[in-house]
Structures are given as C-alpha cells and as structure tokens.
N, CA, C and O of each residue as an XYZ file, in Angstrom:
384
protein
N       6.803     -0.389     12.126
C       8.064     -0.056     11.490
C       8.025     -0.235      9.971
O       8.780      0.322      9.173
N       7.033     -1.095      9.683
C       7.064     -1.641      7.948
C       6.310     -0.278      7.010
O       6.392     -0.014      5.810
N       5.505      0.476      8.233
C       4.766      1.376      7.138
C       5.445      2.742      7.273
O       5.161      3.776      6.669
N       6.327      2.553      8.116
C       7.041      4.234      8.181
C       8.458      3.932      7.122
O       8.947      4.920      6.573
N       9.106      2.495      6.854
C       9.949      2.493      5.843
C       8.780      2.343      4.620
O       8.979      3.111      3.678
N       8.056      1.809      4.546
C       7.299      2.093      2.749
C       7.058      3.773      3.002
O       7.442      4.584      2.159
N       6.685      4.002      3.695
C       6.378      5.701      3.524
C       7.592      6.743      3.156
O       7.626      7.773      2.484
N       8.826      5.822      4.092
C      10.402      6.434      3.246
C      10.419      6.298      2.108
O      10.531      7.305      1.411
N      10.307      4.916      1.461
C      10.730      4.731      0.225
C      10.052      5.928     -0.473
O      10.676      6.771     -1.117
N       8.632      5.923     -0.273
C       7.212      6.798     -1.230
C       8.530      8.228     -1.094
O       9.145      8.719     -2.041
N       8.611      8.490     -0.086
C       9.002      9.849     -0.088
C      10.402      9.887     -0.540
O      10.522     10.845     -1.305
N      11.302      9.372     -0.421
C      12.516      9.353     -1.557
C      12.426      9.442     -2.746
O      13.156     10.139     -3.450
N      11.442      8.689     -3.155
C      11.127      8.821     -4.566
C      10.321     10.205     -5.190
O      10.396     10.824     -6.251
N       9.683     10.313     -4.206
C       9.286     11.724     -4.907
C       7.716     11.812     -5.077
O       7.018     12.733     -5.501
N       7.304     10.240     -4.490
C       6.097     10.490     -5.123
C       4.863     11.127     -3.951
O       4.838     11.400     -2.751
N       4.192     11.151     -4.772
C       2.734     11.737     -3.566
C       1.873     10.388     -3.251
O       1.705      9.440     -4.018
N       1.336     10.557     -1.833
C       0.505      9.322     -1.906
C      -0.534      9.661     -1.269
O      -0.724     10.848     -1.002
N      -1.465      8.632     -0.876
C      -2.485      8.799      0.134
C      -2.479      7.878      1.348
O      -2.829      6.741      1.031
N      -2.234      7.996      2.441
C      -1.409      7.681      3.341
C      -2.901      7.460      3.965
O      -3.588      8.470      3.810
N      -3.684      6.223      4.738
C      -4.966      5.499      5.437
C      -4.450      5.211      6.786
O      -3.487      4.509      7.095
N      -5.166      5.800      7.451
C      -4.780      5.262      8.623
C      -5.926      4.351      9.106
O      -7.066      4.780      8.930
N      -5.764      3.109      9.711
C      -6.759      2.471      9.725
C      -7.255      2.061     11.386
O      -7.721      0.950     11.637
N      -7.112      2.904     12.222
C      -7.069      2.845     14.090
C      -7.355      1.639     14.413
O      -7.151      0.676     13.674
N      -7.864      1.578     15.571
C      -8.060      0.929     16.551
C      -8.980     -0.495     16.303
O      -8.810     -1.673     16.617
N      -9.964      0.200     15.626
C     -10.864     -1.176     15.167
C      -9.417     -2.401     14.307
O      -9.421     -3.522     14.815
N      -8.676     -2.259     13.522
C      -7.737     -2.847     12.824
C      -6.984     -3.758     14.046
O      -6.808     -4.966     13.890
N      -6.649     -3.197     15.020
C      -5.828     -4.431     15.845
C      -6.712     -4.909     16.741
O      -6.446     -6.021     17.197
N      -7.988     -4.215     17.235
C      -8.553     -4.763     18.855
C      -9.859     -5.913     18.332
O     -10.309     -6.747     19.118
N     -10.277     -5.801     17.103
C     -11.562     -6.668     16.640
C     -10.853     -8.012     15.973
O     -11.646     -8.946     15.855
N      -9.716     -8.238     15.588
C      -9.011     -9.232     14.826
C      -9.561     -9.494     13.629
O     -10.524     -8.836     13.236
N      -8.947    -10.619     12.802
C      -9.392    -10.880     11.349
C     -11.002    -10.488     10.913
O     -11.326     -9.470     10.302
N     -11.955    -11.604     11.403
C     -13.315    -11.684     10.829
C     -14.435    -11.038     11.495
O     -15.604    -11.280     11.194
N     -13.947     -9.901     12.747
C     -14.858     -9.132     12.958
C     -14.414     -7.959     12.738
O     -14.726     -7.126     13.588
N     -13.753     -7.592     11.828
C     -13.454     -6.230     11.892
C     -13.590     -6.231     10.315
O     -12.992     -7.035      9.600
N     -14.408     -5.281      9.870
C     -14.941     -5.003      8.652
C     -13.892     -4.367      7.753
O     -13.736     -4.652      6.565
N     -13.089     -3.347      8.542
C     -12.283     -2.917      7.205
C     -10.847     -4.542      6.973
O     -10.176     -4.963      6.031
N     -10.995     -4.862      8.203
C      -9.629     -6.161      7.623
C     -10.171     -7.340      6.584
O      -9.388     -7.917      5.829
N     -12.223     -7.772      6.642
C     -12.694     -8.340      5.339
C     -12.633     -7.727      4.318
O     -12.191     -8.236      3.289
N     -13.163     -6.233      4.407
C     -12.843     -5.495      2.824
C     -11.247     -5.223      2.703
O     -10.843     -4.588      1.729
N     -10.709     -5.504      3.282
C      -9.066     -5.483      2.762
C      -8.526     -6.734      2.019
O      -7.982     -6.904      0.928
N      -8.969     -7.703      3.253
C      -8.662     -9.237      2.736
C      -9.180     -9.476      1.104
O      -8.615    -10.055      0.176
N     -10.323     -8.868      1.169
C     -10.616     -9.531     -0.452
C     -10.065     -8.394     -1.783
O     -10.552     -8.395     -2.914
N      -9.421     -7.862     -1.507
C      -8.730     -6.635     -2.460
C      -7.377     -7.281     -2.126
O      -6.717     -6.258     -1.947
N      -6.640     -8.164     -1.950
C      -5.513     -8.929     -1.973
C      -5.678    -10.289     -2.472
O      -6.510    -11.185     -2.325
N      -4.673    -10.137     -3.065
C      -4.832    -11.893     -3.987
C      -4.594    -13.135     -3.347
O      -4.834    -14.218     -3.882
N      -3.816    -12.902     -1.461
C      -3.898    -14.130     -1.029
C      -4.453    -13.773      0.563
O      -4.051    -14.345      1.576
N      -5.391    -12.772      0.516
C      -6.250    -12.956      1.387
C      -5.848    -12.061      2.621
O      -6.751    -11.543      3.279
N      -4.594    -11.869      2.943
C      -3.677    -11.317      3.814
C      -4.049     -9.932      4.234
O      -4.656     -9.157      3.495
N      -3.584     -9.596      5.685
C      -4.307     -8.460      6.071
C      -3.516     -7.881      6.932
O      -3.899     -7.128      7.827
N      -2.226     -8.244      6.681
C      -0.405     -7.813      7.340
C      -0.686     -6.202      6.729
O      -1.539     -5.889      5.899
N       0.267     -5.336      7.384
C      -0.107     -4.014      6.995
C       1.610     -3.912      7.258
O       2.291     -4.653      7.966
N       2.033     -2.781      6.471
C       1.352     -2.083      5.259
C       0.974     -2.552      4.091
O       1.870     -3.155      3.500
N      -0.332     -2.468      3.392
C      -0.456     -2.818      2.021
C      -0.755     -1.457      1.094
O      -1.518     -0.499      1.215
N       0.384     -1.929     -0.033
C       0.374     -0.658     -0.932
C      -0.471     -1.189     -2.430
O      -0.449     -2.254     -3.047
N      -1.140      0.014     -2.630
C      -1.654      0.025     -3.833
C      -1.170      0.797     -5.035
O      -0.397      1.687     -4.680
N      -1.356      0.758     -6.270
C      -0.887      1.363     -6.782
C      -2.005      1.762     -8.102
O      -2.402      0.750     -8.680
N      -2.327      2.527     -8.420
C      -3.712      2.751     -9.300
C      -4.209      1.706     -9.305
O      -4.211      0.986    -10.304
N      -4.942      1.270     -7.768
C      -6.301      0.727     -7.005
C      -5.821     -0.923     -7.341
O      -6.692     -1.744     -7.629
N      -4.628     -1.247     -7.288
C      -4.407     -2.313     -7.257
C      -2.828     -3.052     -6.477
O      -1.688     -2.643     -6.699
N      -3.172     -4.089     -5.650
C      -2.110     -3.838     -4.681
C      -0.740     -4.502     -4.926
O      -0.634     -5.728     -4.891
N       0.030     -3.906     -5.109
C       1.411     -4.710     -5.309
C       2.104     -5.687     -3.892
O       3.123     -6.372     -3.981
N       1.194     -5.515     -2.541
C       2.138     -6.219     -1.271
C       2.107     -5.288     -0.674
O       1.268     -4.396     -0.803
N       3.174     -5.313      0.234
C       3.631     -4.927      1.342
C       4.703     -3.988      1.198
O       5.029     -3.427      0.152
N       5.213     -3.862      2.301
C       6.445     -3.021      2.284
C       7.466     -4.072      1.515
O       7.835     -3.809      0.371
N       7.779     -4.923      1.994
C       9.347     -5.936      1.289
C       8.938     -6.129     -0.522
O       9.951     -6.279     -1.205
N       7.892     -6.134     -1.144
C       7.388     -5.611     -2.366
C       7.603     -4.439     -3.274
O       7.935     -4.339     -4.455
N       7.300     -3.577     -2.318
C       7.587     -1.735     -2.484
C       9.020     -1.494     -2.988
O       9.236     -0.846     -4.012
N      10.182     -2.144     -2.088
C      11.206     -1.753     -1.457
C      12.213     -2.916     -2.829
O      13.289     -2.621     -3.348
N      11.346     -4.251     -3.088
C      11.955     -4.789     -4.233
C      11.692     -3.889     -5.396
O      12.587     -3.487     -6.139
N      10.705     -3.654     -5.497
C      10.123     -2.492     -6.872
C      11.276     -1.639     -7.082
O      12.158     -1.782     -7.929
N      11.135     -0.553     -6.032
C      12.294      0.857     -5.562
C      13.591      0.195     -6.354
O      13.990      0.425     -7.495
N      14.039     -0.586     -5.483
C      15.731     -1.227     -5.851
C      15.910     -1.779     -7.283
O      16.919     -1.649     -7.977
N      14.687     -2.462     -7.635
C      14.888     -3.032     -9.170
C      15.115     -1.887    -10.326
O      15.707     -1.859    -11.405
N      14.301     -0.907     -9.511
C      14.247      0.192    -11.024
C      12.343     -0.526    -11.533
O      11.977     -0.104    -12.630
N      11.330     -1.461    -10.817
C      10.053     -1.592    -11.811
C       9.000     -0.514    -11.104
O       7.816     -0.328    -11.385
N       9.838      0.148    -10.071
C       8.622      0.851     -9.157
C       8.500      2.283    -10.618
O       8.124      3.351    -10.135
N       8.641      2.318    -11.449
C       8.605      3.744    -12.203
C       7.664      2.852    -13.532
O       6.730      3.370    -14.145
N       8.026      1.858    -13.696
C       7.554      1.051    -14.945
C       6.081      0.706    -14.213
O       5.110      0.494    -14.939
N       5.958      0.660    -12.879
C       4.192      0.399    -12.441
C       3.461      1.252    -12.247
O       2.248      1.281    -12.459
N       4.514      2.468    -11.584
C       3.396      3.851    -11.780
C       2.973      4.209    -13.211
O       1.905      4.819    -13.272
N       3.742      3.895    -14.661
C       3.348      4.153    -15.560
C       2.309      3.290    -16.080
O       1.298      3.621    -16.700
N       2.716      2.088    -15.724
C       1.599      1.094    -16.260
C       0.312      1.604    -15.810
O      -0.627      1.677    -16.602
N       0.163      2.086    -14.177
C      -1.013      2.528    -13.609
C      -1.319      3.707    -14.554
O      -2.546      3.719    -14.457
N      -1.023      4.672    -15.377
C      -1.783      5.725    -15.880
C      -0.954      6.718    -15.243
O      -1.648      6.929    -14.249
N       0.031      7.464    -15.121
C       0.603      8.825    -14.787
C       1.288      9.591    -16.099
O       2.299     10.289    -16.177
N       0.303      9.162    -17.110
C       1.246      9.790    -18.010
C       1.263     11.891    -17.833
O       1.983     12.724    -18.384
N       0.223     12.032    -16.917
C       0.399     13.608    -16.954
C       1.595     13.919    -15.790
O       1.611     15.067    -15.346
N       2.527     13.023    -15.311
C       3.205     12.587    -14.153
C       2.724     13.047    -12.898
O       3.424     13.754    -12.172
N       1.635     12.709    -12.612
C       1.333     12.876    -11.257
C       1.213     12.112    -10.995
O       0.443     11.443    -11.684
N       1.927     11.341     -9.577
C       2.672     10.003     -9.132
C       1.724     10.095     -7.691
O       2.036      9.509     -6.655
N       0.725     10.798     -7.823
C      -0.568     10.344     -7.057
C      -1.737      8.846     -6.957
O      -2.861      8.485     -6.607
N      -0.657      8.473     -7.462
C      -1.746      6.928     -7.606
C      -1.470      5.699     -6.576
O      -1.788      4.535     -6.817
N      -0.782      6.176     -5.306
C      -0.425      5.104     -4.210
C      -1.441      5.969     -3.346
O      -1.744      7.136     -3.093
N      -1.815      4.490     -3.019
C      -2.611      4.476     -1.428
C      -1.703      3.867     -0.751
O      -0.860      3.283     -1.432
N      -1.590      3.807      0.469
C      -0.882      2.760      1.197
C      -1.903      3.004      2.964
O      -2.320      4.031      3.498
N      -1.952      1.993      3.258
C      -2.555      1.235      4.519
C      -1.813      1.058      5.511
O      -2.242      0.476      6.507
C-alpha cells in the first residue's frame, strides 16, 4: 500500500519516474541473503530495507511518509532542483 501511495503522490505531481520492481527474491530470501536487500541496505543511511524507498538524483530521501512530508511542505520541488532538473525534466526519481 506504501508504494502505490508514493507512486500517487509521483503522479499528482507531475513527475516522471522510474518505477523497480524488485520480485520475489525481495520477500522469500529475507535481509542477508538476498543480494538486492544488501545492495539496498548500504545506499540508505540507516541501513533499512522497508520498501518503498525513493530516490531522488541517485540519492534516497526515505520512504513513502518522507515523499508525502516533502509533497505537503512545498521541499519536494526545492529537491528535484537541488538534484539537477534545471532542463525540467523531473525524471530523476527512482522509487523501489
């Protein structure tokens, strides 16, 4: 439910993203045998491997409850810029 509301927010806003789907290996191998949840864990600053995690020009702001503070504050436009969209292409979210 957390990655189909960050995927609302993405799409209210207007922006484009790149949407990962990460199958089966992600829930049936758990934390430390499943390779994409170590290369996830260490591209997060506290290790965490809760999904959805959004990125934003290759760096991750959290989760959905992150996203959704961004959106409401008005800083989700001030991070896509910080990330580099000055040609406005709001292609710079990955999300997981």
């Amino acid at each position: 439910p957390f990655s189909s509301e960050a995927l609302s927010i993405l799409d209210k806003g207007g922006y484009e993203y790149n949407n990962i789907e990460l199958g089966a290996e992600w829930f049936l191998l758990g934390g430390k045998n499943s390779v994409k949840r170590v290369v996830l864990s260490n591209q997060v600053e506290n290790g965490a491997t809760s999904l959805p995690k959004v990125f934003i020009g290759g760096k991750c702001i959290g989760g959905c409850a992150e996203l959704a503070e961004a959106a409401e504050s008005g800083t989700l436009d001030a991070l896509v810029s910080k990330a580099g969209t000055k040609s406005g292409n709001k292609k710079l979210f990955s999300l997981f």
